[in-house]
Amino acid sequence: MTKQSIILGIESSCDETACAIIEQNGNILGNVISSQASIHAPNGGVVPEVAAREHLTAIRPVIKETLKQAGLSFEKIDGIAATGGPGLIGGVLIGTVTAKAIASACNLPYYAINHLEGHALTARFTHKLKFPYLLLLASGGHTQLLSINALGDYERYGTTLDDAAGEAFDKGAKILGLGYPGGPAIENAAKIGNPDAIKLPIPRQRYNDCHFSFSGLKTALAQAILKHPKPIPVADFAASLQATISASLANRSEIAMEKFVSSKLMPDEPVFVVAGGVAANKEIRRDLEYLATSKNFRMVLPPLEFCTDNAAMIAWVGMEYHLIGKHTGLDFAPKPRWPLDQEASPPPGRGVRK
Ligand code: KG4
Ligand code: ZN
């Protein structure tokens, strides 16, 4: 048997310091995540300076632990990959400098990875998925619909004009006094709530495109609370907010499915992949699954640990580029903004997320 290539990946673009080691066949040899969620919880969101300091402390022990888990030393590794953006620049810098240092000390190729490409290609190692497929990425930092055509060839159908879907959960939870991270807190509170109790507007419903907008929802929620007799039924508010976010994700995804099906790349069996922390939400999964079935798409949900931020997805993208011999120069500069589809036309409105 020929030797499998092995890549070590580092992720540090938000509030997780993570390292993973992956083989060419998708087998994960080591996977360690150190989360800062409890440190940021009192602030109701990630504080960039605090996050950077935590990455600095965590990165060495996390890498050491990953190598230990895999039972490997750097001599057995064939390349070092690290998130090079987009994300919080302090964390991205720490991951990048660490990866470059290991690569140059061990004489290994270095791969600067786009964090979004990590999410985009996760289903390639979890489900051995072939190109092309349609992706909904819904996390705390991004909400995008993309046609994943081939390695390095991604067509962005839509993105958010302002807040991400996860942000809508986090901000909604803060307004409702439910704590951080807001997604699980809202989902839990919503279990005993009535999703039809509070009328919230489904964002951009009358636009026939794939772009999202969630910032108005936060204002609508705050106003509905102000108008409502006290004490407010928190469970009803949580259930209504969750249902509205889910409806928005589903109706934009439906337009994307129609676009994907009519594209020239349309495969025999169209696949719809959902990734990002918001994909943990059971109601959202159910709604998207229903949609996918009605549109004759096979829905693929990578296991949750690979849906949220992790380093296995970064190591995997490094592997894909390693296998075609396309490494990055050590002069690579981290990119706080790094759109996956460089040619995407800007969505309408200001404050555009890439
Ligand atoms: O992908 P992720 O772990 O990190 C990045 O933002 O990249 O996503 C985190 C986001 C947070 O906004 C969190 O509130 C949301 O995912 N989230 C959820 C759930 N679990 C996490 N949103 C809705 N329902 C959930 N169960
Ligand atoms: Zn992410």
Short mmCIF file of C-alpha atoms and ligand atoms in Angstrom, two decimals:
data_model
loop_
_atom_site.label_atom_id
_atom_site.label_comp_id
_atom_site.label_asym_id
_atom_site.label_seq_id
_atom_site.Cartn_x
_atom_site.Cartn_y
_atom_site.Cartn_z
CA MET A 1 0.00 0.00 0.00
CA THR A 2 1.35 3.46 -0.88
CA LYS A 3 1.85 5.83 2.02
CA GLN A 4 -1.03 8.16 2.83
CA SER A 5 -0.13 11.86 2.95
CA ILE A 6 -0.67 13.44 6.36
CA ILE A 7 -1.51 17.12 6.95
CA LEU A 8 -1.63 19.06 10.21
CA GLY A 9 -4.15 21.91 10.32
CA ILE A 10 -4.60 24.87 12.67
CA GLU A 11 -7.78 26.94 13.17
CA SER A 12 -7.77 30.18 15.21
CA SER A 13 -10.00 32.65 13.38
CA CYS A 14 -12.66 33.16 16.06
CA ASP A 15 -12.97 31.82 19.60
CA GLU A 16 -11.70 28.26 19.12
CA THR A 17 -8.05 27.28 19.13
CA ALA A 18 -7.98 23.99 17.25
CA CYS A 19 -5.54 21.57 15.69
CA ALA A 20 -6.13 18.37 13.72
CA ILE A 21 -4.17 15.81 11.76
CA ILE A 22 -5.81 14.16 8.77
CA GLU A 23 -4.86 11.45 6.31
CA GLN A 24 -5.40 11.53 2.57
CA ASN A 25 -8.34 9.08 2.87
CA GLY A 26 -10.13 11.48 5.26
CA ASN A 27 -9.19 9.53 8.35
CA ILE A 28 -8.69 11.85 11.33
CA LEU A 29 -5.70 10.90 13.46
CA GLY A 30 -5.92 13.73 15.99
CA ASN A 31 -8.48 16.46 16.66
CA VAL A 32 -8.34 18.91 19.56
CA ILE A 33 -10.48 22.01 20.16
CA SER A 34 -9.98 24.47 22.98
CA SER A 35 -13.06 26.69 23.19
CA GLN A 36 -13.13 30.17 24.70
CA ALA A 37 -16.95 30.29 24.83
CA SER A 38 -17.14 30.42 28.63
CA ILE A 39 -14.59 33.26 28.74
CA HIS A 40 -16.65 35.38 26.32
CA ALA A 41 -20.04 34.43 27.77
CA PRO A 42 -20.22 37.31 30.32
CA ASN A 43 -19.75 39.79 27.43
CA GLY A 44 -22.49 38.21 25.29
CA GLY A 45 -20.08 37.85 22.36
CA VAL A 46 -16.44 37.39 21.35
CA VAL A 47 -14.07 40.18 22.47
CA PRO A 48 -11.28 40.23 19.83
CA GLU A 49 -8.40 41.28 22.13
CA VAL A 50 -9.34 38.68 24.73
CA ALA A 51 -9.65 36.03 22.00
CA ALA A 52 -6.16 36.81 20.64
CA ARG A 53 -4.58 36.49 24.09
CA GLU A 54 -6.32 33.17 24.68
CA HIS A 55 -5.15 31.80 21.30
CA LEU A 56 -1.59 32.69 22.21
CA THR A 57 -1.82 30.70 25.44
CA ALA A 58 -3.68 27.74 23.97
CA ILE A 59 -1.98 27.14 20.64
CA ARG A 60 1.14 25.26 21.78
CA PRO A 61 -0.62 22.85 24.18
CA VAL A 62 -3.36 22.23 21.59
CA ILE A 63 -0.83 21.28 18.88
CA LYS A 64 1.13 19.12 21.34
CA GLU A 65 -2.04 17.32 22.43
CA THR A 66 -3.06 16.69 18.80
CA LEU A 67 0.32 15.12 17.97
CA LYS A 68 0.03 13.00 21.12
CA GLN A 69 -3.47 11.84 20.15
CA ALA A 70 -2.20 10.87 16.70
CA GLY A 71 0.93 9.26 18.15
CA LEU A 72 3.03 11.23 15.66
CA SER A 73 5.92 13.67 15.60
CA PHE A 74 6.45 16.43 13.02
CA GLU A 75 8.73 14.09 11.01
CA LYS A 76 5.67 12.09 9.92
CA ILE A 77 3.72 15.16 8.73
CA ASP A 78 3.73 16.11 5.03
CA GLY A 79 2.40 19.67 5.25
CA ILE A 80 1.13 22.39 7.62
CA ALA A 81 -2.15 24.20 6.95
CA ALA A 82 -3.60 27.12 8.91
CA THR A 83 -6.56 29.43 8.53
CA GLY A 84 -5.24 32.56 6.80
CA GLY A 85 -8.57 34.42 6.96
CA PRO A 86 -11.28 35.63 7.01
CA GLY A 87 -11.71 36.19 10.73
CA LEU A 88 -10.49 38.11 13.75
CA ILE A 89 -7.03 39.23 12.71
CA GLY A 90 -5.31 38.62 16.07
CA GLY A 91 -6.19 34.93 16.10
CA VAL A 92 -5.50 34.46 12.38
CA LEU A 93 -2.04 36.03 12.84
CA ILE A 94 -1.20 33.68 15.71
CA GLY A 95 -2.23 30.57 13.73
CA THR A 96 -0.42 31.77 10.61
CA VAL A 97 2.85 32.61 12.36
CA THR A 98 2.80 29.29 14.21
CA ALA A 99 2.16 27.30 11.02
CA LYS A 100 4.89 29.15 9.10
CA ALA A 101 7.37 28.58 11.94
CA ILE A 102 6.68 24.83 12.01
CA ALA A 103 6.78 24.63 8.21
CA SER A 104 10.12 26.39 7.93
CA ALA A 105 11.70 24.61 10.92
CA CYS A 106 10.61 21.18 9.61
CA ASN A 107 11.08 22.03 5.94
CA LEU A 108 7.44 21.31 5.10
CA PRO A 109 5.06 22.94 2.62
CA TYR A 110 2.73 25.55 4.12
CA TYR A 111 -0.91 26.06 3.13
CA ALA A 112 -2.84 29.26 3.97
CA ILE A 113 -6.47 28.18 4.06
CA ASN A 114 -9.63 30.23 3.60
CA HIS A 115 -11.80 29.43 6.65
CA LEU A 116 -14.93 29.43 4.47
CA GLU A 117 -13.32 26.90 2.13
CA GLY A 118 -12.86 24.71 5.22
CA HIS A 119 -16.62 24.77 5.85
CA ALA A 120 -17.32 24.41 2.13
CA LEU A 121 -15.26 21.23 1.70
CA THR A 122 -16.05 19.50 5.02
CA ALA A 123 -18.55 17.14 3.41
CA ARG A 124 -15.75 15.97 1.08
CA PHE A 125 -14.06 14.15 3.98
CA THR A 126 -17.11 13.40 6.13
CA HIS A 127 -19.25 12.06 3.26
CA LYS A 128 -16.69 11.59 0.46
CA LEU A 129 -18.86 13.94 -1.57
CA LYS A 130 -18.08 14.65 -5.22
CA PHE A 131 -18.26 18.10 -6.84
CA PRO A 132 -20.53 19.95 -7.56
CA TYR A 133 -22.99 20.54 -4.71
CA LEU A 134 -25.01 23.35 -3.18
CA LEU A 135 -23.94 24.66 0.25
CA LEU A 136 -25.74 26.67 2.89
CA LEU A 137 -23.22 27.92 5.41
CA ALA A 138 -24.91 29.41 8.47
CA SER A 139 -22.67 30.28 11.40
CA GLY A 140 -22.05 33.10 13.85
CA GLY A 141 -19.94 34.97 11.32
CA HIS A 142 -21.34 33.97 7.93
CA THR A 143 -24.55 33.16 6.12
CA GLN A 144 -23.92 32.23 2.50
CA LEU A 145 -25.32 30.08 -0.28
CA LEU A 146 -22.63 28.76 -2.61
CA SER A 147 -22.33 26.42 -5.55
CA ILE A 148 -19.25 24.32 -4.79
CA ASN A 149 -18.16 23.49 -8.34
CA ALA A 150 -14.60 22.17 -7.97
CA LEU A 151 -11.52 22.77 -5.82
CA GLY A 152 -10.99 26.55 -5.88
CA ASP A 153 -14.11 27.15 -8.00
CA TYR A 154 -16.96 28.48 -5.88
CA GLU A 155 -19.90 30.55 -7.05
CA ARG A 156 -21.55 32.62 -4.37
CA TYR A 157 -25.29 32.79 -4.93
CA GLY A 158 -25.99 34.91 -1.88
CA THR A 159 -24.62 36.30 1.35
CA THR A 160 -25.88 38.37 4.25
CA LEU A 161 -26.21 42.12 3.87
CA ASP A 162 -25.64 42.62 7.59
CA ASP A 163 -25.82 40.14 10.49
CA ALA A 164 -25.27 36.38 10.16
CA ALA A 165 -27.99 33.89 11.15
CA GLY A 166 -26.02 32.83 14.25
CA GLU A 167 -25.68 36.49 15.20
CA ALA A 168 -29.47 36.84 15.01
CA PHE A 169 -29.77 33.99 17.52
CA ASP A 170 -27.04 35.46 19.75
CA LYS A 171 -28.47 39.00 19.72
CA GLY A 172 -32.03 37.73 20.14
CA ALA A 173 -30.97 35.65 23.15
CA LYS A 174 -29.25 38.69 24.66
CA ILE A 175 -32.43 40.79 24.28
CA LEU A 176 -34.47 37.97 25.84
CA GLY A 177 -31.94 37.54 28.68
CA LEU A 178 -31.15 33.95 27.67
CA GLY A 179 -27.33 34.06 27.70
CA TYR A 180 -24.54 33.23 25.22
CA PRO A 181 -24.17 31.43 22.85
CA GLY A 182 -27.72 32.30 21.93
CA GLY A 183 -28.53 29.51 19.45
CA PRO A 184 -28.73 26.62 21.92
CA ALA A 185 -30.38 28.91 24.52
CA ILE A 186 -33.12 29.99 22.09
CA GLU A 187 -33.64 26.43 20.87
CA ASN A 188 -34.04 25.21 24.42
CA ALA A 189 -36.44 28.00 25.45
CA ALA A 190 -38.44 27.54 22.23
CA LYS A 191 -39.31 23.94 23.10
CA ILE A 192 -42.31 25.04 25.16
CA GLY A 193 -43.12 28.14 23.08
CA ASN A 194 -45.66 28.83 20.35
CA PRO A 195 -43.87 29.81 17.09
CA ASP A 196 -46.99 31.63 15.84
CA ALA A 197 -47.51 33.70 18.98
CA ILE A 198 -45.39 36.70 18.00
CA LYS A 199 -45.54 38.11 14.48
CA LEU A 200 -42.03 38.86 13.25
CA PRO A 201 -41.29 39.82 9.62
CA ILE A 202 -39.48 37.22 7.49
CA PRO A 203 -36.54 39.23 6.08
CA ARG A 204 -36.31 40.00 2.31
CA GLN A 205 -39.20 37.70 1.49
CA ARG A 206 -40.28 39.72 -1.52
CA TYR A 207 -36.82 39.68 -3.14
CA ASN A 208 -36.22 36.94 -5.68
CA ASP A 209 -32.54 36.47 -4.82
CA CYS A 210 -30.36 34.48 -2.44
CA HIS A 211 -29.23 37.27 -0.09
CA PHE A 212 -30.04 37.37 3.62
CA SER A 213 -30.58 40.15 6.12
CA PHE A 214 -31.02 39.58 9.84
CA SER A 215 -30.34 42.92 11.53
CA GLY A 216 -33.94 44.16 11.18
CA LEU A 217 -35.17 41.08 13.00
CA LYS A 218 -33.34 42.11 16.14
CA THR A 219 -35.08 45.52 16.06
CA ALA A 220 -38.46 43.90 15.34
CA LEU A 221 -37.95 41.58 18.31
CA ALA A 222 -37.02 44.46 20.64
CA GLN A 223 -40.09 46.43 19.50
CA ALA A 224 -42.43 43.46 19.93
CA ILE A 225 -41.12 43.02 23.48
CA LEU A 226 -41.72 46.71 24.25
CA LYS A 227 -45.31 46.51 22.98
CA HIS A 228 -46.16 43.24 24.73
CA PRO A 229 -47.90 43.19 28.15
CA LYS A 230 -45.49 42.20 30.94
CA PRO A 231 -44.23 39.71 31.94
CA ILE A 232 -43.35 38.65 28.40
CA PRO A 233 -43.72 34.97 27.41
CA VAL A 234 -40.01 34.30 26.73
CA ALA A 235 -40.65 30.82 25.28
CA ASP A 236 -43.12 32.23 22.71
CA PHE A 237 -40.66 34.95 21.71
CA ALA A 238 -37.84 32.40 21.38
CA ALA A 239 -39.99 30.02 19.32
CA SER A 240 -41.18 32.83 17.03
CA LEU A 241 -37.65 34.13 16.47
CA GLN A 242 -36.37 30.63 15.69
CA ALA A 243 -39.22 29.97 13.26
CA THR A 244 -38.62 33.29 11.47
CA ILE A 245 -34.86 32.66 11.05
CA SER A 246 -35.62 29.14 9.84
CA ALA A 247 -38.18 30.42 7.31
CA SER A 248 -35.66 32.90 5.95
CA LEU A 249 -32.93 30.25 5.57
CA ALA A 250 -35.41 27.95 3.84
CA ASN A 251 -36.89 30.44 1.40
CA ARG A 252 -33.44 31.73 0.25
CA SER A 253 -32.25 28.11 -0.04
CA GLU A 254 -35.24 27.30 -2.22
CA ILE A 255 -34.27 30.03 -4.69
CA ALA A 256 -30.67 28.74 -4.61
CA MET A 257 -31.85 25.19 -5.36
CA GLU A 258 -33.74 26.41 -8.42
CA LYS A 259 -30.65 28.28 -9.60
CA PHE A 260 -28.39 25.26 -8.99
CA VAL A 261 -30.72 22.90 -10.85
CA SER A 262 -30.81 25.18 -13.89
CA SER A 263 -27.00 25.61 -13.96
CA LYS A 264 -24.91 23.80 -16.55
CA LEU A 265 -23.15 21.81 -13.82
CA MET A 266 -26.31 20.13 -12.56
CA PRO A 267 -25.39 16.53 -11.56
CA ASP A 268 -27.76 13.50 -11.76
CA GLU A 269 -28.41 13.66 -8.05
CA PRO A 270 -28.27 17.22 -6.66
CA VAL A 271 -26.91 17.48 -3.12
CA PHE A 272 -27.61 20.20 -0.56
CA VAL A 273 -25.04 20.51 2.24
CA VAL A 274 -25.77 22.50 5.39
CA ALA A 275 -22.84 23.52 7.58
CA GLY A 276 -22.04 26.00 10.36
CA GLY A 277 -23.11 26.17 14.00
CA VAL A 278 -26.72 27.09 13.15
CA ALA A 279 -27.08 23.69 11.45
CA ALA A 280 -27.19 22.26 15.00
CA ASN A 281 -30.73 23.60 15.34
CA LYS A 282 -33.27 20.80 15.06
CA GLU A 283 -36.12 22.92 13.76
CA ILE A 284 -33.90 24.44 11.09
CA ARG A 285 -32.67 20.98 10.10
CA ARG A 286 -36.25 19.75 9.88
CA ASP A 287 -37.39 22.69 7.74
CA LEU A 288 -34.40 22.39 5.40
CA GLU A 289 -34.79 18.64 5.13
CA TYR A 290 -38.43 19.09 4.16
CA LEU A 291 -37.43 21.64 1.54
CA ALA A 292 -34.63 19.46 0.16
CA THR A 293 -36.98 16.47 -0.20
CA SER A 294 -39.62 18.56 -1.94
CA LYS A 295 -36.98 19.83 -4.40
CA ASN A 296 -35.47 16.36 -5.00
CA PHE A 297 -32.16 17.22 -3.36
CA ARG A 298 -30.25 14.82 -1.12
CA MET A 299 -29.44 16.68 2.08
CA VAL A 300 -26.07 16.13 3.70
CA LEU A 301 -25.32 17.32 7.24
CA PRO A 302 -21.73 16.78 8.35
CA PRO A 303 -21.51 15.58 11.98
CA LEU A 304 -21.92 18.53 14.30
CA GLU A 305 -18.31 18.54 15.51
CA PHE A 306 -17.26 19.25 11.91
CA CYS A 307 -20.13 21.70 11.21
CA THR A 308 -18.90 24.16 13.81
CA ASP A 309 -15.39 25.61 13.76
CA ASN A 310 -12.71 22.92 13.82
CA ALA A 311 -9.23 22.28 12.47
CA ALA A 312 -9.97 19.02 10.63
CA MET A 313 -11.69 21.03 7.89
CA ILE A 314 -8.60 23.27 7.59
CA ALA A 315 -6.26 20.27 7.48
CA TRP A 316 -8.51 18.71 4.82
CA VAL A 317 -8.41 21.73 2.50
CA GLY A 318 -4.64 21.73 3.01
CA MET A 319 -4.72 18.08 1.90
CA GLU A 320 -6.72 18.88 -1.25
CA TYR A 321 -4.14 21.52 -2.26
CA HIS A 322 -1.25 19.28 -1.17
CA LEU A 323 -2.48 16.54 -3.50
CA ILE A 324 -2.37 18.91 -6.48
CA GLY A 325 0.98 20.38 -5.34
CA LYS A 326 -0.30 23.91 -4.76
CA HIS A 327 1.33 25.30 -1.61
CA THR A 328 1.43 28.86 -0.29
CA GLY A 329 4.54 31.08 -0.07
CA LEU A 330 5.82 31.94 3.41
CA ASP A 331 5.29 35.62 2.56
CA PHE A 332 1.49 35.12 2.76
CA ALA A 333 -0.19 37.94 4.71
CA PRO A 334 -3.31 37.05 6.79
CA LYS A 335 -6.56 38.41 5.35
CA PRO A 336 -9.29 39.66 7.70
CA ARG A 337 -11.60 39.63 4.66
CA TRP A 338 -11.26 36.91 2.04
CA PRO A 339 -14.34 36.15 -0.10
CA LEU A 340 -14.54 32.61 -1.47
CA ASP A 341 -15.92 33.83 -4.75
CA GLN A 342 -13.71 36.75 -5.81
CA GLU A 343 -15.95 37.47 -8.79
CA ALA A 344 -19.24 37.61 -6.89
CA SER A 345 -21.16 40.76 -7.63
CA PRO A 346 -21.76 42.78 -4.47
CA PRO A 347 -25.20 42.29 -2.95
CA PRO A 348 -27.51 45.29 -2.71
CA GLY A 349 -27.13 47.65 0.26
CA ARG A 350 -24.26 48.61 2.49
CA GLY A 351 -22.28 46.91 5.26
CA VAL A 352 -21.61 43.88 3.11
CA ARG A 353 -20.19 40.73 4.70
CA LYS A 354 -17.77 38.72 2.57
O1 KG4 B 1 -19.93 27.71 13.15
P1 KG4 B 1 -19.87 28.23 14.54
O2 KG4 B 1 -19.54 27.28 15.66
O3 KG4 B 1 -18.82 29.37 14.68
C1 KG4 B 1 -18.69 30.43 13.79
O4 KG4 B 1 -19.44 31.41 13.97
O5 KG4 B 1 -17.86 30.32 12.83
O6 KG4 B 1 -21.29 28.93 14.82
C2 KG4 B 1 -21.59 29.55 16.04
C3 KG4 B 1 -22.99 30.11 15.91
C4 KG4 B 1 -23.40 30.96 17.12
O7 KG4 B 1 -23.95 32.16 16.64
C5 KG4 B 1 -24.43 30.08 17.80
O8 KG4 B 1 -25.42 30.83 18.50
C6 KG4 B 1 -25.02 29.30 16.65
O9 KG4 B 1 -23.93 29.04 15.80
N1 KG4 B 1 -25.63 28.06 17.11
C7 KG4 B 1 -26.94 27.78 16.99
C8 KG4 B 1 -27.15 26.55 17.67
N2 KG4 B 1 -25.94 26.11 18.14
C9 KG4 B 1 -25.03 27.05 17.79
N3 KG4 B 1 -27.93 28.46 16.41
C10 KG4 B 1 -29.16 27.91 16.47
N4 KG4 B 1 -29.45 26.76 17.11
C11 KG4 B 1 -28.48 26.04 17.72
N5 KG4 B 1 -28.78 24.91 18.35
ZN ZN B 2 -16.70 29.08 10.91
#
